[in-house]
Amino acid sequence: DADVTQTPRNRITKTGKRIMLECSQTKGHDRMYWYRQDPGLGLRLIYYSFDVKDINKGEISDGYSVSRQAQAKFSLSLESAIPNQTALYFCATQGRHPGELFFGEGSRLTVL
Amino acid sequence: AQSVAQPEDQVNVAEGNPLTVKCTYSVSGNPYLFWYVQYPNRGLQFLLKYITGDNLVKGSYGFEAEFNKSQTSFHLKKPSALVSDSALYFCAVRASGSARQLTFGSGTQLTVLP
């Protein structure tokens, strides 16, 4: 089983719909991250969390919200999806070594 | 502010030849530098890092990278490329002692030709 699991892996939705992407991890890490990948732009940080009570905005948080339900679970929500949120979304965790991230397999979201 | 530039979107190399994937960075203070690899339909995987010490860093799968402070570069290298090295490679940086998180480059697609 994967250490960092994302669901769903693929999702097609319509403009205006609410979408939740879920992430769970078995690595026991406190730090969790949500990134967005777009071709030619690399990865951009949406939100990150250092523990259940600590949520921080990344560089592109507008239009997104997150929930850290437990140490192992970190969800990303799009309250009202729009087409330019079509992207590949990654969840990641970080252990003791700064910058060494462990990524999930990604969730591909298409907003029509 | 911190930033990373990967000047080549695509690098092609013949199998058995040496490969280089370029990365330059900008950061206030001392950098922590990283390389990640992404295979098709997979998440990113950590390859190697420079924190301090020896400028030549060795990582997974025979890859290495050289930190050059004067040129603000951290190029990824491998002496002999394999077809299985074909993937998307990302360089990333963060400032040491900073609360800022990693900044990733735009990625370089490496294709190793048989």
JSON list of N, CA and C in Angstrom, two decimals, chain A residues 31 33 35 48 50 94-101, chain B residues 1-4 25-34 36 49-51 67 91-104:
[
{"chain": "A", "resi": 31, "resn": "ARG", "atom": "N", "xyz": [3.83, 17.15, 9.04]},
{"chain": "A", "resi": 31, "resn": "ARG", "atom": "CA", "xyz": [3.70, 18.18, 8.00]},
{"chain": "A", "resi": 31, "resn": "ARG", "atom": "C", "xyz": [3.09, 17.59, 6.74]},
{"chain": "A", "resi": 33, "resn": "TYR", "atom": "N", "xyz": [1.13, 18.79, 2.81]},
{"chain": "A", "resi": 33, "resn": "TYR", "atom": "CA", "xyz": [1.11, 19.85, 1.81]},
{"chain": "A", "resi": 33, "resn": "TYR", "atom": "C", "xyz": [0.14, 19.49, 0.69]},
{"chain": "A", "resi": 35, "resn": "TYR", "atom": "N", "xyz": [-0.15, 20.62, -3.38]},
{"chain": "A", "resi": 35, "resn": "TYR", "atom": "CA", "xyz": [0.44, 21.32, -4.51]},
{"chain": "A", "resi": 35, "resn": "TYR", "atom": "C", "xyz": [-0.45, 21.15, -5.73]},
{"chain": "A", "resi": 48, "resn": "TYR", "atom": "N", "xyz": [-0.49, 24.37, 3.37]},
{"chain": "A", "resi": 48, "resn": "TYR", "atom": "CA", "xyz": [0.29, 23.40, 4.11]},
{"chain": "A", "resi": 48, "resn": "TYR", "atom": "C", "xyz": [-0.09, 23.43, 5.58]},
{"chain": "A", "resi": 50, "resn": "PHE", "atom": "N", "xyz": [1.30, 22.11, 9.56]},
{"chain": "A", "resi": 50, "resn": "PHE", "atom": "CA", "xyz": [2.36, 21.54, 10.39]},
{"chain": "A", "resi": 50, "resn": "PHE", "atom": "C", "xyz": [1.80, 20.62, 11.46]},
{"chain": "A", "resi": 94, "resn": "GLN", "atom": "N", "xyz": [6.09, 15.62, 4.91]},
{"chain": "A", "resi": 94, "resn": "GLN", "atom": "CA", "xyz": [7.50, 15.84, 5.18]},
{"chain": "A", "resi": 94, "resn": "GLN", "atom": "C", "xyz": [7.84, 15.27, 6.56]},
{"chain": "A", "resi": 95, "resn": "GLY", "atom": "N", "xyz": [8.92, 14.54, 6.62]},
{"chain": "A", "resi": 95, "resn": "GLY", "atom": "CA", "xyz": [9.37, 14.01, 7.88]},
{"chain": "A", "resi": 95, "resn": "GLY", "atom": "C", "xyz": [10.35, 14.94, 8.57]},
{"chain": "A", "resi": 96, "resn": "ARG", "atom": "N", "xyz": [11.40, 14.36, 9.13]},
{"chain": "A", "resi": 96, "resn": "ARG", "atom": "CA", "xyz": [12.35, 15.14, 9.92]},
{"chain": "A", "resi": 96, "resn": "ARG", "atom": "C", "xyz": [13.26, 16.03, 9.09]},
{"chain": "A", "resi": 97, "resn": "HIS", "atom": "N", "xyz": [13.46, 15.68, 7.83]},
{"chain": "A", "resi": 97, "resn": "HIS", "atom": "CA", "xyz": [14.44, 16.39, 7.01]},
{"chain": "A", "resi": 97, "resn": "HIS", "atom": "C", "xyz": [13.75, 17.44, 6.14]},
{"chain": "A", "resi": 98, "resn": "PRO", "atom": "N", "xyz": [14.03, 18.72, 6.38]},
{"chain": "A", "resi": 98, "resn": "PRO", "atom": "CA", "xyz": [13.36, 19.77, 5.62]},
{"chain": "A", "resi": 98, "resn": "PRO", "atom": "C", "xyz": [13.55, 19.60, 4.13]},
{"chain": "A", "resi": 99, "resn": "GLY", "atom": "N", "xyz": [12.46, 19.72, 3.39]},
{"chain": "A", "resi": 99, "resn": "GLY", "atom": "CA", "xyz": [12.52, 19.66, 1.94]},
{"chain": "A", "resi": 99, "resn": "GLY", "atom": "C", "xyz": [12.42, 18.28, 1.35]},
{"chain": "A", "resi": 100, "resn": "GLU", "atom": "N", "xyz": [12.55, 17.25, 2.16]},
{"chain": "A", "resi": 100, "resn": "GLU", "atom": "CA", "xyz": [12.40, 15.88, 1.65]},
{"chain": "A", "resi": 100, "resn": "GLU", "atom": "C", "xyz": [10.93, 15.50, 1.76]},
{"chain": "A", "resi": 101, "resn": "LEU", "atom": "N", "xyz": [10.23, 15.63, 0.64]},
{"chain": "A", "resi": 101, "resn": "LEU", "atom": "CA", "xyz": [8.80, 15.40, 0.62]},
{"chain": "A", "resi": 101, "resn": "LEU", "atom": "C", "xyz": [8.48, 14.03, 0.05]},
{"chain": "B", "resi": 1, "resn": "ALA", "atom": "N", "xyz": [12.55, 36.88, -1.54]},
{"chain": "B", "resi": 1, "resn": "ALA", "atom": "CA", "xyz": [11.91, 35.96, -2.48]},
{"chain": "B", "resi": 1, "resn": "ALA", "atom": "C", "xyz": [12.88, 34.87, -2.87]},
{"chain": "B", "resi": 2, "resn": "GLN", "atom": "N", "xyz": [12.37, 33.74, -3.25]},
{"chain": "B", "resi": 2, "resn": "GLN", "atom": "CA", "xyz": [13.21, 32.66, -3.72]},
{"chain": "B", "resi": 2, "resn": "GLN", "atom": "C", "xyz": [12.64, 32.15, -5.03]},
{"chain": "B", "resi": 3, "resn": "SER", "atom": "N", "xyz": [13.51, 31.72, -5.92]},
{"chain": "B", "resi": 3, "resn": "SER", "atom": "CA", "xyz": [13.06, 31.24, -7.22]},
{"chain": "B", "resi": 3, "resn": "SER", "atom": "C", "xyz": [14.04, 30.23, -7.78]},
{"chain": "B", "resi": 4, "resn": "VAL", "atom": "N", "xyz": [13.54, 29.46, -8.72]},
{"chain": "B", "resi": 4, "resn": "VAL", "atom": "CA", "xyz": [14.34, 28.44, -9.39]},
{"chain": "B", "resi": 4, "resn": "VAL", "atom": "C", "xyz": [14.09, 28.54, -10.88]},
{"chain": "B", "resi": 25, "resn": "TYR", "atom": "N", "xyz": [19.32, 29.10, -9.20]},
{"chain": "B", "resi": 25, "resn": "TYR", "atom": "CA", "xyz": [18.41, 29.49, -8.13]},
{"chain": "B", "resi": 25, "resn": "TYR", "atom": "C", "xyz": [18.69, 30.91, -7.67]},
{"chain": "B", "resi": 26, "resn": "SER", "atom": "N", "xyz": [17.72, 31.45, -6.96]},
{"chain": "B", "resi": 26, "resn": "SER", "atom": "CA", "xyz": [17.89, 32.74, -6.29]},
{"chain": "B", "resi": 26, "resn": "SER", "atom": "C", "xyz": [17.24, 32.64, -4.93]},
{"chain": "B", "resi": 27, "resn": "VAL", "atom": "N", "xyz": [18.01, 32.97, -3.90]},
{"chain": "B", "resi": 27, "resn": "VAL", "atom": "CA", "xyz": [17.49, 32.87, -2.53]},
{"chain": "B", "resi": 27, "resn": "VAL", "atom": "C", "xyz": [18.28, 33.82, -1.64]},
{"chain": "B", "resi": 28, "resn": "SER", "atom": "N", "xyz": [17.64, 34.32, -0.61]},
{"chain": "B", "resi": 28, "resn": "SER", "atom": "CA", "xyz": [18.34, 35.14, 0.37]},
{"chain": "B", "resi": 28, "resn": "SER", "atom": "C", "xyz": [19.00, 34.23, 1.38]},
{"chain": "B", "resi": 29, "resn": "GLY", "atom": "N", "xyz": [20.29, 34.38, 1.54]},
{"chain": "B", "resi": 29, "resn": "GLY", "atom": "CA", "xyz": [21.00, 33.55, 2.49]},
{"chain": "B", "resi": 29, "resn": "GLY", "atom": "C", "xyz": [21.44, 32.24, 1.86]},
{"chain": "B", "resi": 30, "resn": "ASN", "atom": "N", "xyz": [21.72, 31.28, 2.71]},
{"chain": "B", "resi": 30, "resn": "ASN", "atom": "CA", "xyz": [22.20, 29.98, 2.23]},
{"chain": "B", "resi": 30, "resn": "ASN", "atom": "C", "xyz": [21.04, 29.12, 1.73]},
{"chain": "B", "resi": 31, "resn": "PRO", "atom": "N", "xyz": [21.26, 28.41, 0.63]},
{"chain": "B", "resi": 31, "resn": "PRO", "atom": "CA", "xyz": [20.17, 27.61, 0.06]},
{"chain": "B", "resi": 31, "resn": "PRO", "atom": "C", "xyz": [20.19, 26.16, 0.53]},
{"chain": "B", "resi": 32, "resn": "TYR", "atom": "N", "xyz": [19.00, 25.60, 0.62]},
{"chain": "B", "resi": 32, "resn": "TYR", "atom": "CA", "xyz": [18.83, 24.15, 0.62]},
{"chain": "B", "resi": 32, "resn": "TYR", "atom": "C", "xyz": [18.32, 23.82, -0.79]},
{"chain": "B", "resi": 33, "resn": "LEU", "atom": "N", "xyz": [18.97, 22.87, -1.46]},
{"chain": "B", "resi": 33, "resn": "LEU", "atom": "CA", "xyz": [18.64, 22.57, -2.85]},
{"chain": "B", "resi": 33, "resn": "LEU", "atom": "C", "xyz": [18.28, 21.10, -3.01]},
{"chain": "B", "resi": 34, "resn": "PHE", "atom": "N", "xyz": [17.33, 20.83, -3.90]},
{"chain": "B", "resi": 34, "resn": "PHE", "atom": "CA", "xyz": [16.78, 19.48, -4.04]},
{"chain": "B", "resi": 34, "resn": "PHE", "atom": "C", "xyz": [16.55, 19.18, -5.52]},
{"chain": "B", "resi": 36, "resn": "TYR", "atom": "N", "xyz": [14.02, 16.38, -7.64]},
{"chain": "B", "resi": 36, "resn": "TYR", "atom": "CA", "xyz": [12.97, 15.38, -7.62]},
{"chain": "B", "resi": 36, "resn": "TYR", "atom": "C", "xyz": [12.76, 14.86, -9.04]},
{"chain": "B", "resi": 49, "resn": "LYS", "atom": "N", "xyz": [19.78, 15.93, -2.29]},
{"chain": "B", "resi": 49, "resn": "LYS", "atom": "CA", "xyz": [19.71, 17.27, -1.72]},
{"chain": "B", "resi": 49, "resn": "LYS", "atom": "C", "xyz": [21.09, 17.78, -1.38]},
{"chain": "B", "resi": 50, "resn": "TYR", "atom": "N", "xyz": [21.20, 19.11, -1.38]},
{"chain": "B", "resi": 50, "resn": "TYR", "atom": "CA", "xyz": [22.37, 19.79, -0.84]},
{"chain": "B", "resi": 50, "resn": "TYR", "atom": "C", "xyz": [21.90, 20.65, 0.33]},
{"chain": "B", "resi": 51, "resn": "ILE", "atom": "N", "xyz": [22.53, 20.41, 1.48]},
{"chain": "B", "resi": 51, "resn": "ILE", "atom": "CA", "xyz": [22.24, 21.24, 2.66]},
{"chain": "B", "resi": 51, "resn": "ILE", "atom": "C", "xyz": [23.49, 22.04, 3.03]},
{"chain": "B", "resi": 67, "resn": "PHE", "atom": "N", "xyz": [26.81, 21.64, -6.48]},
{"chain": "B", "resi": 67, "resn": "PHE", "atom": "CA", "xyz": [26.43, 22.96, -5.99]},
{"chain": "B", "resi": 67, "resn": "PHE", "atom": "C", "xyz": [27.55, 23.94, -6.32]},
{"chain": "B", "resi": 91, "resn": "CYS", "atom": "N", "xyz": [13.88, 20.76, -10.05]},
{"chain": "B", "resi": 91, "resn": "CYS", "atom": "CA", "xyz": [14.79, 21.34, -9.07]},
{"chain": "B", "resi": 91, "resn": "CYS", "atom": "C", "xyz": [13.96, 22.16, -8.08]},
{"chain": "B", "resi": 92, "resn": "ALA", "atom": "N", "xyz": [14.38, 22.22, -6.83]},
{"chain": "B", "resi": 92, "resn": "ALA", "atom": "CA", "xyz": [13.64, 22.99, -5.83]},
{"chain": "B", "resi": 92, "resn": "ALA", "atom": "C", "xyz": [14.61, 23.64, -4.85]},
{"chain": "B", "resi": 93, "resn": "VAL", "atom": "N", "xyz": [14.19, 24.74, -4.26]},
{"chain": "B", "resi": 93, "resn": "VAL", "atom": "CA", "xyz": [15.05, 25.49, -3.34]},
{"chain": "B", "resi": 93, "resn": "VAL", "atom": "C", "xyz": [14.24, 26.03, -2.17]},
{"chain": "B", "resi": 94, "resn": "ARG", "atom": "N", "xyz": [14.89, 26.16, -1.04]},
{"chain": "B", "resi": 94, "resn": "ARG", "atom": "CA", "xyz": [14.35, 26.96, 0.06]},
{"chain": "B", "resi": 94, "resn": "ARG", "atom": "C", "xyz": [15.54, 27.55, 0.79]},
{"chain": "B", "resi": 95, "resn": "ALA", "atom": "N", "xyz": [15.31, 28.66, 1.44]},
{"chain": "B", "resi": 95, "resn": "ALA", "atom": "CA", "xyz": [16.37, 29.31, 2.20]},
{"chain": "B", "resi": 95, "resn": "ALA", "atom": "C", "xyz": [16.54, 28.61, 3.54]},
{"chain": "B", "resi": 96, "resn": "SER", "atom": "N", "xyz": [17.77, 28.36, 3.93]},
{"chain": "B", "resi": 96, "resn": "SER", "atom": "CA", "xyz": [18.02, 27.75, 5.23]},
{"chain": "B", "resi": 96, "resn": "SER", "atom": "C", "xyz": [17.58, 28.70, 6.33]},
{"chain": "B", "resi": 97, "resn": "GLY", "atom": "N", "xyz": [16.99, 28.14, 7.37]},
{"chain": "B", "resi": 97, "resn": "GLY", "atom": "CA", "xyz": [16.56, 28.95, 8.49]},
{"chain": "B", "resi": 97, "resn": "GLY", "atom": "C", "xyz": [15.34, 29.79, 8.20]},
{"chain": "B", "resi": 98, "resn": "SER", "atom": "N", "xyz": [14.71, 29.53, 7.09]},
{"chain": "B", "resi": 98, "resn": "SER", "atom": "CA", "xyz": [13.54, 30.32, 6.70]},
{"chain": "B", "resi": 98, "resn": "SER", "atom": "C", "xyz": [12.27, 29.52, 6.95]},
{"chain": "B", "resi": 99, "resn": "ALA", "atom": "N", "xyz": [11.20, 30.26, 7.20]},
{"chain": "B", "resi": 99, "resn": "ALA", "atom": "CA", "xyz": [9.90, 29.59, 7.35]},
{"chain": "B", "resi": 99, "resn": "ALA", "atom": "C", "xyz": [9.27, 29.29, 5.99]},
{"chain": "B", "resi": 100, "resn": "ARG", "atom": "N", "xyz": [9.88, 29.80, 4.93]},
{"chain": "B", "resi": 100, "resn": "ARG", "atom": "CA", "xyz": [9.31, 29.57, 3.60]},
{"chain": "B", "resi": 100, "resn": "ARG", "atom": "C", "xyz": [9.45, 28.11, 3.20]},
{"chain": "B", "resi": 101, "resn": "GLN", "atom": "N", "xyz": [8.50, 27.69, 2.42]},
{"chain": "B", "resi": 101, "resn": "GLN", "atom": "CA", "xyz": [8.49, 26.32, 1.96]},
{"chain": "B", "resi": 101, "resn": "GLN", "atom": "C", "xyz": [9.24, 26.22, 0.62]},
{"chain": "B", "resi": 102, "resn": "LEU", "atom": "N", "xyz": [9.33, 24.99, 0.11]},
{"chain": "B", "resi": 102, "resn": "LEU", "atom": "CA", "xyz": [10.04, 24.75, -1.13]},
{"chain": "B", "resi": 102, "resn": "LEU", "atom": "C", "xyz": [9.43, 25.51, -2.30]},
{"chain": "B", "resi": 103, "resn": "THR", "atom": "N", "xyz": [10.30, 26.04, -3.15]},
{"chain": "B", "resi": 103, "resn": "THR", "atom": "CA", "xyz": [9.89, 26.57, -4.44]},
{"chain": "B", "resi": 103, "resn": "THR", "atom": "C", "xyz": [10.45, 25.66, -5.52]},
{"chain": "B", "resi": 104, "resn": "PHE", "atom": "N", "xyz": [9.56, 25.19, -6.41]},
{"chain": "B", "resi": 104, "resn": "PHE", "atom": "CA", "xyz": [9.95, 24.27, -7.47]},
{"chain": "B", "resi": 104, "resn": "PHE", "atom": "C", "xyz": [10.19, 25.01, -8.78]}
]
